[in-house]
Amino acid sequence: MCAEADVIIAEPYLKYGDEPYTQQYGGCGEKGQYIHFTPNFIRNSSLTQIYGPKEKVFVHEWAHLQWGVFDEYNQLVPYYLSNGKYEAT
């Protein structure tokens, strides 16, 4: 898909379902291609129980798009030791 818009609302892809995502091909710090939301995510308020408030999801995805930020959370190991100090992932 070649996108010219920063935010696309389109039917889900099998890989992601209704999960919002930002298409990124570059490295950290490089702008992404677009943010993808599904019509179901936009219309269905029950999905906030899974993904969180829509405004927070948008800001999260915008950081991926604009600044090439990658997710760095880990449910299995939520903290790591760095220079003798515990840090959150």
PDB file of C-alpha atoms in Angstrom:
ATOM      1  CA  MET A   1       0.000   0.000   0.000  1.00  0.00           C
ATOM      2  CA  CYS A   2       1.377   3.394  -0.963  1.00  0.00           C
ATOM      3  CA  ALA A   3       0.039   6.019   1.399  1.00  0.00           C
ATOM      4  CA  GLU A   4       0.169   9.776   1.111  1.00  0.00           C
ATOM      5  CA  ALA A   5      -1.893  10.471   4.248  1.00  0.00           C
ATOM      6  CA  ASP A   6      -0.353  10.406   7.718  1.00  0.00           C
ATOM      7  CA  VAL A   7      -3.410   8.641   9.172  1.00  0.00           C
ATOM      8  CA  ILE A   8      -5.380   5.978   7.302  1.00  0.00           C
ATOM      9  CA  ILE A   9      -8.688   4.462   8.374  1.00  0.00           C
ATOM     10  CA  ALA A  10      -9.123   1.228   6.454  1.00  0.00           C
ATOM     11  CA  GLU A  11     -10.238  -2.358   6.853  1.00  0.00           C
ATOM     12  CA  PRO A  12      -7.969  -4.509   9.026  1.00  0.00           C
ATOM     13  CA  TYR A  13      -5.120  -6.626   7.735  1.00  0.00           C
ATOM     14  CA  LEU A  14      -5.094 -10.233   8.944  1.00  0.00           C
ATOM     15  CA  LYS A  15      -1.786  -9.723  10.769  1.00  0.00           C
ATOM     16  CA  TYR A  16      -3.073  -6.879  12.965  1.00  0.00           C
ATOM     17  CA  GLY A  17      -6.865  -7.191  13.171  1.00  0.00           C
ATOM     18  CA  ASP A  18      -8.236  -4.036  14.834  1.00  0.00           C
ATOM     19  CA  GLU A  19      -4.922  -3.219  16.508  1.00  0.00           C
ATOM     20  CA  PRO A  20      -3.718   0.302  15.660  1.00  0.00           C
ATOM     21  CA  TYR A  21      -0.196   0.420  14.228  1.00  0.00           C
ATOM     22  CA  THR A  22       2.273   2.669  12.475  1.00  0.00           C
ATOM     23  CA  GLN A  23       3.986   1.404   9.337  1.00  0.00           C
ATOM     24  CA  GLN A  24       7.718   1.961   9.849  1.00  0.00           C
ATOM     25  CA  TYR A  25      10.514   0.784   7.593  1.00  0.00           C
ATOM     26  CA  GLY A  26      13.312   2.992   8.890  1.00  0.00           C
ATOM     27  CA  GLY A  27      15.367   2.921  12.025  1.00  0.00           C
ATOM     28  CA  CYS A  28      14.908   4.703  15.306  1.00  0.00           C
ATOM     29  CA  GLY A  29      14.557   8.435  14.717  1.00  0.00           C
ATOM     30  CA  GLU A  30      13.340   8.044  11.131  1.00  0.00           C
ATOM     31  CA  LYS A  31       9.786   9.088  10.301  1.00  0.00           C
ATOM     32  CA  GLY A  32       7.273   6.304   9.644  1.00  0.00           C
ATOM     33  CA  GLN A  33       5.010   5.984   6.593  1.00  0.00           C
ATOM     34  CA  TYR A  34       1.501   6.159   8.101  1.00  0.00           C
ATOM     35  CA  ILE A  35      -0.714   5.298  11.057  1.00  0.00           C
ATOM     36  CA  HIS A  36      -3.422   2.691  10.430  1.00  0.00           C
ATOM     37  CA  PHE A  37      -6.717   2.590  12.344  1.00  0.00           C
ATOM     38  CA  THR A  38      -9.643   0.347  11.469  1.00  0.00           C
ATOM     39  CA  PRO A  39     -13.236   1.594  11.232  1.00  0.00           C
ATOM     40  CA  ASN A  40     -14.065  -0.801  14.070  1.00  0.00           C
ATOM     41  CA  PHE A  41     -11.393   0.772  16.301  1.00  0.00           C
ATOM     42  CA  ILE A  42     -12.739   4.262  15.572  1.00  0.00           C
ATOM     43  CA  ARG A  43     -16.410   3.362  16.128  1.00  0.00           C
ATOM     44  CA  ASN A  44     -16.224   0.684  18.828  1.00  0.00           C
ATOM     45  CA  SER A  45     -15.684   2.077  22.332  1.00  0.00           C
ATOM     46  CA  SER A  46     -15.270  -1.412  23.817  1.00  0.00           C
ATOM     47  CA  LEU A  47     -11.838  -1.678  22.170  1.00  0.00           C
ATOM     48  CA  THR A  48     -10.527   0.923  24.636  1.00  0.00           C
ATOM     49  CA  GLN A  49     -10.527  -1.899  27.199  1.00  0.00           C
ATOM     50  CA  ILE A  50      -7.896  -3.629  25.069  1.00  0.00           C
ATOM     51  CA  TYR A  51      -5.871  -0.741  23.619  1.00  0.00           C
ATOM     52  CA  GLY A  52      -6.559   2.097  26.050  1.00  0.00           C
ATOM     53  CA  PRO A  53      -8.172   5.515  25.509  1.00  0.00           C
ATOM     54  CA  LYS A  54      -8.247   6.492  21.840  1.00  0.00           C
ATOM     55  CA  GLU A  55      -6.486   9.816  22.429  1.00  0.00           C
ATOM     56  CA  LYS A  56      -3.560   8.049  24.135  1.00  0.00           C
ATOM     57  CA  VAL A  57      -3.373   5.462  21.364  1.00  0.00           C
ATOM     58  CA  PHE A  58      -3.258   8.272  18.794  1.00  0.00           C
ATOM     59  CA  VAL A  59      -0.416  10.088  20.603  1.00  0.00           C
ATOM     60  CA  HIS A  60       1.464   6.790  21.004  1.00  0.00           C
ATOM     61  CA  GLU A  61       1.180   6.045  17.280  1.00  0.00           C
ATOM     62  CA  TRP A  62       2.031   9.665  16.388  1.00  0.00           C
ATOM     63  CA  ALA A  63       5.358   9.280  18.226  1.00  0.00           C
ATOM     64  CA  HIS A  64       6.087   6.239  16.041  1.00  0.00           C
ATOM     65  CA  LEU A  65       5.157   8.178  12.913  1.00  0.00           C
ATOM     66  CA  GLN A  66       6.874  11.502  13.541  1.00  0.00           C
ATOM     67  CA  TRP A  67       9.988  10.513  15.456  1.00  0.00           C
ATOM     68  CA  GLY A  68      10.536   6.861  14.623  1.00  0.00           C
ATOM     69  CA  VAL A  69      10.010   5.762  18.217  1.00  0.00           C
ATOM     70  CA  PHE A  70       9.820   1.997  18.729  1.00  0.00           C
ATOM     71  CA  ASP A  71       7.927   0.126  21.443  1.00  0.00           C
ATOM     72  CA  GLU A  72      10.239  -0.878  24.252  1.00  0.00           C
ATOM     73  CA  TYR A  73       7.999  -2.658  26.697  1.00  0.00           C
ATOM     74  CA  ASN A  74       8.308  -6.220  27.787  1.00  0.00           C
ATOM     75  CA  GLN A  75       5.506  -7.983  29.675  1.00  0.00           C
ATOM     76  CA  LEU A  76       7.788 -10.829  30.787  1.00  0.00           C
ATOM     77  CA  VAL A  77      10.640  -8.636  32.057  1.00  0.00           C
ATOM     78  CA  PRO A  78       9.163  -5.215  32.910  1.00  0.00           C
ATOM     79  CA  TYR A  79      12.423  -3.898  34.444  1.00  0.00           C
ATOM     80  CA  TYR A  80      16.119  -4.134  33.668  1.00  0.00           C
ATOM     81  CA  LEU A  81      19.263  -3.244  35.611  1.00  0.00           C
ATOM     82  CA  SER A  82      21.349  -0.385  34.186  1.00  0.00           C
ATOM     83  CA  ASN A  83      24.379   0.994  36.032  1.00  0.00           C
ATOM     84  CA  GLY A  84      23.105  -0.454  39.305  1.00  0.00           C
ATOM     85  CA  LYS A  85      19.678   1.163  38.901  1.00  0.00           C
ATOM     86  CA  TYR A  86      16.416  -0.567  37.907  1.00  0.00           C
ATOM     87  CA  GLU A  87      14.743   0.936  34.837  1.00  0.00           C
ATOM     88  CA  ALA A  88      11.355   0.213  33.306  1.00  0.00           C
ATOM     89  CA  THR A  89      11.220  -1.285  29.827  1.00  0.00           C
TER      90      THR A  89
END
